[in-house]
């Protein structure tokens, strides 16, 4: 048998050692994948190198392995890698609270089903109040608002308070009305107590919900922390690594930051502020705050209510409710005051606008402060119904339309009944809105809608329900392309909070927040998208969810 000379063997070992020592050391290399970087060119790669929680390089398999040596090397086995999804408008803390306190009423098809769920919830959890969330009368055969009659029969001595799916209407029993002192004569600016036969029916619209809200027991700090961690778990499983929480108190933001500093809350959060004096003093007047995981640079306000509860502010009356054109939540003077405060302190204003009148109101208000093109990134949240004359104002004043695509596919069954066909042309017009500035952020508004970002992708692209109806899509000309949709759920969401240089794409220097999927979203059929599996979710190069 031939034996290699000892000196030659030593030489080979030495060359190998020198070669390895010339490689840059990183913490993690993921290779064997199709990586959608979502950079300016929408380029793809095969491998990614990560060190200290940030991306060092992306490239081909051979390039990355020849230049880097990883403490851990993962073969993605041909799977697909995307930037972590960024929900640009949701209620993360509200979702967490719901998990701890509220009966889940989503998907109920009759009132009787709701009563059964409430009874089961109370039997299981007890408590001084019975709370529920996400009922929708549009899912029931009768399509009309419920009243307190059956709730009074079932729960005569326990206050009941049930929030509609859109968060803009409450349904309660007589005990709740008694505790809150609500009568047929109760009046609230920007809200309505529904009255029939001289007495409240138990339905409270928009600001009238506040008459009851102050009496609902507050969640304990321990419950809230537990709920936030459970919400985070569900978000990671859905592929979310960043969320924009649309309206928070100082105490909740402080708790989130404390949990982030301790390392238990790993989710990146853009915390929009509720418009309170406490938030103005503690946050706004100190200027924008942007840390690794927490951003505070936005004030969230409301112009109107929701279309489903007929609180959206319209230029003309509702097609199915003549005499009613919706609700303006605050006065013009109030909106001017908030905008001035934000402008002076370099904060973003984000205003909930559903109806065409609400959108016009805030676009015109913003115009008084922004004057023309700018980089303030003031936002219109939802931007659901726009008069044709108003679309160009988004471009003229660089106003960002923030959309939630699943609202389109949830509302399409009944939106025409509310608006009439002539107003539908400016409703859920995402492609037209996109063309104004060339970008827009996209989210879910969970828990109003389902938490799943893949549903957002599906709705943005196909504009059908999950059975493929209506055939060909609802107003499909206003749908987004695949590239536009993926950008809206990643880099454009980051841009909306001035974080596009830190996250939202898989480029060197950015946070290593990414997801591994079993499906190529750029090629998949509708059915394949709905059946896509999130294999794993990574934040700062750390695996925070694993399907296996």
XYZ file of C-alpha atoms in Angstrom:
548
model
C 0.000 0.000 0.000
C 1.314 3.423 -0.942
C 2.026 5.736 1.996
C 1.998 9.523 1.669
C 5.263 11.119 2.894
C 4.810 12.607 6.348
C 5.970 16.046 5.210
C 3.397 16.113 2.420
C 0.582 15.264 4.837
C 1.687 18.051 7.170
C 1.753 20.429 4.207
C -1.868 19.569 3.263
C -3.018 20.080 6.859
C -1.210 23.414 7.027
C -2.788 24.653 3.769
C -6.218 23.608 5.069
C -5.663 25.443 8.342
C -4.526 28.577 6.544
C -7.576 28.405 4.268
C -9.941 28.086 7.245
C -8.197 30.836 9.172
C -8.710 33.205 6.228
C -12.486 32.747 6.435
C -14.497 35.254 8.440
C -16.107 33.763 11.530
C -19.880 34.158 11.867
C -22.497 32.749 14.210
C -24.840 31.225 11.650
C -24.895 30.301 7.984
C -28.121 29.203 6.324
C -27.618 27.729 2.878
C -29.453 25.563 0.355
C -32.402 27.966 0.091
C -34.092 30.345 -2.291
C -33.815 33.643 -0.465
C -36.017 36.567 -1.432
C -33.967 39.498 -0.128
C -36.639 42.132 -0.989
C -33.845 44.602 -1.747
C -34.299 47.364 -4.323
C -33.806 44.886 -7.166
C -35.881 42.141 -5.560
C -32.859 39.880 -5.979
C -32.614 36.275 -4.807
C -29.766 34.385 -3.147
C -28.902 30.896 -1.889
C -27.105 31.529 1.402
C -26.982 34.033 4.227
C -24.311 34.683 6.889
C -25.208 36.157 10.288
C -23.128 37.509 13.167
C -24.193 39.257 16.396
C -27.819 39.224 15.309
C -27.240 41.023 12.030
C -26.809 39.994 8.425
C -23.196 39.975 7.263
C -23.670 38.774 3.703
C -26.064 37.109 1.281
C -24.999 35.352 -1.879
C -24.537 32.055 -3.624
C -23.848 28.827 -1.790
C -20.231 28.706 -3.002
C -19.503 32.375 -2.248
C -20.793 32.323 1.315
C -19.104 29.030 2.248
C -15.818 30.106 0.705
C -15.758 33.424 2.584
C -17.313 32.498 5.936
C -17.027 29.847 8.614
C -20.101 29.466 10.807
C -20.435 28.185 14.350
C -23.692 26.719 13.076
C -24.482 25.830 9.477
C -28.044 24.964 8.476
C -29.092 23.356 5.233
C -32.533 24.741 4.331
C -33.062 21.806 1.981
C -34.451 23.871 -0.864
C -36.962 25.807 1.253
C -37.795 29.507 0.795
C -36.556 32.368 2.970
C -38.222 35.775 3.294
C -37.779 38.775 5.584
C -39.865 38.389 8.722
C -43.390 39.665 8.147
C -44.196 43.123 9.537
C -47.828 43.765 10.460
C -48.123 47.506 9.821
C -51.408 47.917 11.711
C -52.687 45.609 14.428
C -53.639 45.597 18.097
C -51.020 43.340 19.630
C -51.812 44.266 23.228
C -55.551 44.113 22.582
C -55.107 40.634 21.149
C -53.094 39.671 24.230
C -55.825 40.994 26.518
C -58.468 39.106 24.563
C -56.563 35.860 25.087
C -56.760 36.392 28.845
C -60.180 37.975 29.386
C -62.570 37.707 26.440
C -64.719 34.953 24.997
C -63.906 34.493 21.306
C -67.060 35.158 19.283
C -65.437 35.194 15.845
C -67.208 33.142 13.181
C -70.492 32.771 15.062
C -73.298 32.307 12.538
C -76.280 32.912 14.847
C -77.044 34.788 18.036
C -77.771 31.489 19.768
C -74.219 30.339 19.084
C -72.975 33.465 20.850
C -75.098 32.784 23.920
C -73.746 29.236 24.077
C -70.128 30.454 23.895
C -70.734 33.051 26.592
C -72.241 30.465 28.914
C -69.319 28.093 28.317
C -66.807 30.870 28.876
C -68.431 31.954 32.142
C -68.729 28.374 33.382
C -65.020 27.892 32.740
C -63.538 31.224 33.889
C -66.182 32.835 36.104
C -65.531 36.461 36.998
C -67.552 39.542 37.901
C -68.114 40.424 34.224
C -68.760 38.424 31.069
C -66.676 39.860 28.227
C -66.567 38.830 24.572
C -65.070 39.998 21.306
C -65.573 39.718 17.512
C -69.297 39.227 16.922
C -70.528 40.381 13.514
C -74.221 40.661 12.715
C -73.388 40.482 9.003
C -72.598 36.779 9.530
C -76.094 36.048 10.875
C -79.259 35.326 8.878
C -81.025 38.486 10.125
C -78.068 40.895 9.425
C -79.380 43.432 11.964
C -77.983 44.616 15.291
C -78.935 42.415 18.261
C -80.440 43.754 21.462
C -80.198 43.063 25.194
C -83.331 40.883 25.555
C -81.735 37.438 25.525
C -78.662 38.592 27.431
C -80.985 39.840 30.193
C -82.737 36.485 30.350
C -79.510 34.489 30.570
C -77.446 36.858 32.725
C -79.798 39.117 34.715
C -77.345 39.853 37.516
C -73.956 39.754 35.750
C -72.802 42.631 33.524
C -72.159 41.534 29.938
C -70.122 43.537 27.421
C -69.375 42.238 23.927
C -67.217 44.152 21.437
C -68.060 43.963 17.745
C -65.445 42.514 15.366
C -64.331 45.985 14.208
C -64.032 47.365 17.754
C -66.502 50.148 16.946
C -69.658 48.858 18.615
C -70.479 47.294 21.975
C -73.404 45.027 22.896
C -74.417 44.828 26.530
C -77.197 43.772 28.848
C -79.345 45.849 31.187
C -77.069 45.215 34.167
C -74.172 46.808 32.300
C -76.289 49.801 31.272
C -77.410 50.196 34.885
C -73.827 50.147 36.210
C -72.725 52.721 33.633
C -75.804 54.906 34.058
C -76.692 54.678 30.366
C -80.270 55.699 29.516
C -82.259 56.629 26.428
C -81.261 60.246 27.083
C -77.506 59.577 27.134
C -75.730 61.609 24.461
C -72.096 61.325 23.418
C -70.257 63.405 20.850
C -68.879 61.116 18.160
C -70.976 58.190 19.354
C -74.515 56.885 19.620
C -76.665 54.989 22.101
C -79.126 53.002 19.980
C -82.660 53.484 21.287
C -85.855 51.611 20.401
C -89.323 52.049 21.927
C -87.917 54.648 24.306
C -85.127 52.558 25.852
C -81.538 51.592 25.015
C -81.287 48.394 23.012
C -77.869 47.561 24.477
C -75.909 48.646 21.374
C -73.357 51.443 21.793
C -71.574 52.916 18.753
C -68.036 54.363 18.778
C -67.525 56.992 21.522
C -70.629 55.760 23.360
C -68.668 52.605 24.149
C -66.625 54.728 26.539
C -69.680 55.068 28.812
C -69.200 51.402 29.726
C -65.477 50.986 29.139
C -64.404 52.776 32.299
C -66.290 50.250 34.461
C -64.756 47.100 32.966
C -62.225 45.525 35.360
C -58.657 46.238 34.280
C -56.387 43.352 33.451
C -53.709 42.697 36.061
C -50.038 43.209 35.219
C -49.453 39.479 35.623
C -52.303 38.634 33.225
C -51.105 41.229 30.740
C -47.553 39.888 30.691
C -48.822 36.351 30.251
C -51.096 37.504 27.444
C -48.294 39.384 25.668
C -46.078 36.310 25.705
C -48.904 34.137 24.396
C -49.629 36.715 21.686
C -45.937 36.771 20.770
C -45.920 32.980 20.508
C -48.849 33.081 18.092
C -47.251 35.867 16.051
C -43.963 33.998 15.673
C -45.859 30.894 14.568
C -47.508 33.054 11.879
C -44.158 34.423 10.668
C -44.474 37.867 12.251
C -41.277 39.412 13.627
C -42.510 43.022 13.811
C -45.856 44.599 14.653
C -47.283 48.109 14.766
C -49.626 48.347 17.746
C -52.169 51.005 16.801
C -52.832 52.835 20.071
C -51.255 52.238 23.475
C -51.075 53.801 26.928
C -47.884 54.820 28.691
C -48.216 51.963 31.198
C -48.495 49.320 28.463
C -45.553 50.724 26.497
C -43.468 50.785 29.682
C -44.395 47.168 30.422
C -43.491 46.105 26.889
C -40.137 47.850 27.113
C -39.430 46.251 30.481
C -40.198 42.800 29.073
C -38.031 43.513 26.014
C -35.115 44.584 28.225
C -35.442 41.371 30.230
C -35.382 39.362 27.012
C -38.789 37.710 27.336
C -40.524 39.910 24.742
C -38.472 39.554 21.562
C -41.047 40.996 19.176
C -40.130 44.289 17.518
C -42.913 46.783 18.264
C -43.802 50.127 16.716
C -45.949 51.504 19.529
C -48.441 54.128 18.379
C -49.570 56.437 21.168
C -53.103 56.981 22.353
C -53.715 60.765 22.342
C -53.490 61.323 26.110
C -51.800 64.101 28.065
C -49.701 61.472 29.835
C -48.374 60.190 26.502
C -47.773 63.712 25.230
C -45.712 64.625 28.301
C -43.744 61.386 28.542
C -43.157 60.645 24.862
C -44.122 63.290 22.319
C -42.429 66.264 23.960
C -39.218 64.230 24.270
C -39.115 63.521 20.545
C -39.215 60.236 18.600
C -37.744 57.157 20.257
C -36.224 54.332 18.243
C -34.479 51.411 19.928
C -33.563 47.939 18.744
C -36.989 46.504 19.518
C -39.203 49.474 20.455
C -40.131 52.473 18.317
C -42.330 55.324 19.559
C -42.818 58.035 16.946
C -46.544 58.098 16.103
C -49.793 59.480 17.556
C -52.924 57.470 16.672
C -56.294 59.233 16.408
C -59.754 58.523 14.946
C -61.703 60.481 12.352
C -64.718 58.149 12.174
C -66.079 54.721 13.039
C -66.458 51.527 10.988
C -68.474 50.668 7.898
C -69.973 47.485 9.379
C -71.576 49.381 12.255
C -72.488 52.362 10.000
C -70.198 54.700 11.911
C -67.884 55.423 8.975
C -68.245 59.082 7.977
C -69.610 59.400 4.426
C -70.075 62.372 2.121
C -73.593 61.110 1.384
C -76.004 58.984 3.422
C -75.684 55.237 3.724
C -77.402 53.481 0.862
C -79.124 51.155 3.360
C -79.758 53.763 6.079
C -80.986 57.061 4.647
C -80.567 59.960 7.049
C -77.364 58.508 8.474
C -73.969 59.556 7.100
C -71.899 58.232 9.991
C -69.936 59.822 12.823
C -67.101 62.325 13.055
C -65.304 61.293 16.231
C -63.695 64.637 17.166
C -63.905 68.313 16.215
C -61.768 70.047 13.597
C -60.099 71.997 16.396
C -59.052 68.720 18.030
C -57.462 67.391 14.833
C -55.630 70.685 14.290
C -54.274 70.566 17.848
C -52.938 67.002 17.492
C -51.394 67.719 14.100
C -49.662 70.848 15.406
C -48.267 68.931 18.386
C -46.990 66.156 16.143
C -45.523 68.538 13.598
C -43.674 70.554 16.240
C -42.171 67.416 17.811
C -41.378 65.512 14.601
C -43.979 62.806 15.289
C -46.108 60.966 12.749
C -49.896 61.369 12.833
C -51.813 58.187 11.996
C -55.559 58.670 11.641
C -58.232 55.980 11.371
C -60.272 56.918 8.288
C -62.873 54.610 6.755
C -65.452 56.752 4.982
C -64.857 59.107 2.044
C -65.745 62.118 4.173
C -63.345 61.083 6.943
C -60.543 60.568 4.427
C -61.201 63.974 2.845
C -61.356 65.611 6.275
C -57.937 64.330 7.333
C -56.228 64.714 3.954
C -57.276 68.375 3.961
C -56.211 68.755 7.593
C -52.808 67.202 6.916
C -52.400 69.498 3.904
C -52.565 72.576 6.126
C -49.474 71.387 7.997
C -47.511 69.451 5.387
C -47.957 72.085 2.619
C -46.571 69.811 -0.141
C -44.091 66.992 -0.742
C -42.302 65.954 2.457
C -40.802 63.030 4.359
C -42.951 63.214 7.490
C -44.726 59.928 6.645
C -48.050 60.950 8.148
C -50.509 58.119 7.672
C -54.134 57.403 6.910
C -55.030 54.099 8.567
C -57.376 51.893 6.496
C -58.055 54.459 3.721
C -61.028 52.310 2.799
C -63.318 54.626 0.815
C -61.828 57.517 -1.159
C -63.694 59.999 -3.323
C -62.132 60.059 -6.825
C -61.193 63.728 -6.351
C -59.097 62.911 -3.274
C -56.699 60.178 -4.382
C -54.110 62.615 -5.676
C -53.890 64.304 -2.268
C -51.947 61.288 -0.974
C -49.270 62.050 -3.559
C -49.471 65.826 -3.317
C -48.770 65.787 0.439
C -46.781 62.515 0.659
C -49.454 60.965 2.901
C -49.019 57.216 3.463
C -52.126 55.029 2.950
C -51.884 52.140 5.440
C -54.076 49.251 4.276
C -55.275 45.902 5.600
C -56.109 43.711 2.631
C -58.318 41.211 4.449
C -60.786 44.023 5.206
C -61.559 43.965 1.485
C -62.374 40.266 1.385
C -64.290 40.402 4.675
C -66.425 43.377 3.652
C -67.004 42.603 -0.040
C -70.207 40.636 0.643
C -72.070 43.632 2.084
C -70.027 46.782 1.307
C -72.158 47.515 -1.768
C -75.308 47.495 0.383
C -73.812 50.165 2.637
C -72.288 52.311 -0.112
C -74.204 51.767 -3.329
C -72.390 50.771 -6.476
C -71.231 54.297 -7.365
C -69.034 54.574 -4.245
C -67.477 51.115 -4.571
C -65.170 52.401 -7.320
C -63.148 54.274 -4.689
C -63.369 51.543 -2.045
C -60.487 49.215 -1.096
C -58.596 50.712 -4.051
C -55.168 49.423 -3.112
C -53.489 49.629 -6.533
C -54.679 53.197 -7.016
C -53.452 54.110 -3.538
C -50.098 52.419 -4.178
C -49.538 54.463 -7.317
C -49.791 57.744 -5.400
C -46.401 57.447 -3.644
C -45.094 54.161 -5.069
C -45.322 52.318 -1.735
C -47.734 51.468 1.059
C -47.685 49.368 4.263
C -50.050 46.435 4.736
C -51.319 44.717 7.878
C -54.164 42.695 9.345
C -55.745 44.862 12.076
C -55.835 41.721 14.236
C -57.823 40.816 16.311
C -60.367 42.560 14.058
C -59.163 40.161 11.344
C -57.245 36.899 11.585
C -53.631 37.169 12.727
C -52.251 35.240 9.702
C -50.084 37.361 7.346
C -50.481 34.681 4.663
C -54.161 35.636 4.541
C -53.049 39.215 3.883
C -50.871 37.978 1.010
C -53.762 35.952 -0.403
C -56.319 38.769 -0.139
C -53.966 41.377 -1.611
C -53.276 39.220 -4.626
C -56.498 37.362 -5.427
C -59.230 39.426 -3.683
C -61.425 36.375 -3.077
C -62.488 34.446 -0.008
C -60.725 31.178 0.743
C -63.111 29.213 -1.463
C -62.144 31.337 -4.477
C -65.318 33.418 -4.565
C -66.170 35.609 -6.344
C -64.713 33.944 -9.405
C -62.003 36.156 -10.871
C -61.724 38.282 -7.741
C -63.647 41.285 -6.392
C -62.528 44.477 -8.185
C -59.342 42.600 -9.072
C -57.945 45.616 -10.929
C -57.273 47.078 -7.481
C -55.325 44.024 -6.309
C -51.567 44.096 -5.773
C -48.921 42.048 -7.586
C -46.874 39.433 -5.727
C -43.810 41.657 -5.488
C -45.887 44.621 -4.344
C -47.618 42.485 -1.737
C -44.416 41.062 -0.284
C -42.870 44.530 -0.115
C -46.012 45.873 1.594
C -45.683 43.198 4.293
C -41.945 43.689 4.874
C -39.851 46.659 3.731
C -42.720 49.116 3.244
C -44.017 48.361 6.732
C -40.548 49.162 8.061
C -40.416 52.340 5.983
C -43.699 53.544 7.467
C -42.011 53.728 10.891
C -38.666 55.101 9.586
C -37.011 51.698 10.125
C -36.217 50.652 6.560
C -32.474 50.893 7.216
C -32.719 48.385 10.082
C -35.181 45.727 8.944
C -37.669 44.733 6.254
C -35.188 43.225 3.785
C -32.368 40.694 3.984
C -29.363 42.911 3.334
C -25.980 43.292 5.080
C -26.157 45.408 8.219
C -29.838 44.753 8.920
C -31.340 42.665 11.701
C -31.371 38.941 10.938
C -35.158 38.658 11.125
C -36.347 36.053 8.650
C -38.715 33.162 8.093
C -38.313 29.825 6.333
C -41.360 28.604 4.400
C -42.100 25.426 2.490
C -43.686 27.354 -0.393
C -42.541 29.819 -3.046
C -45.043 32.632 -2.606
C -43.915 34.194 -5.876
C -45.095 31.138 -7.821
C -47.676 29.358 -5.648
C -51.324 28.794 -6.531
C -54.071 30.212 -4.282
C -54.549 26.841 -2.586
C -50.797 26.433 -2.046
C -50.555 29.842 -0.390
C -53.346 29.011 2.045
C -51.632 25.704 2.881
C -48.151 27.199 3.285
C -46.282 26.126 6.401
C -44.051 28.466 8.406
C -41.138 26.097 9.017
C -39.285 28.457 11.386
C -39.095 32.095 12.468
C -35.877 33.894 13.420
C -35.279 37.178 15.245
C -31.725 38.536 15.491
C -30.506 35.232 14.098
C -32.175 33.340 16.957
C -34.809 30.713 16.217
C -37.986 31.780 18.039
C -40.374 29.326 16.383
C -39.877 25.889 14.896
C -42.678 23.872 13.319
C -41.027 20.508 13.941
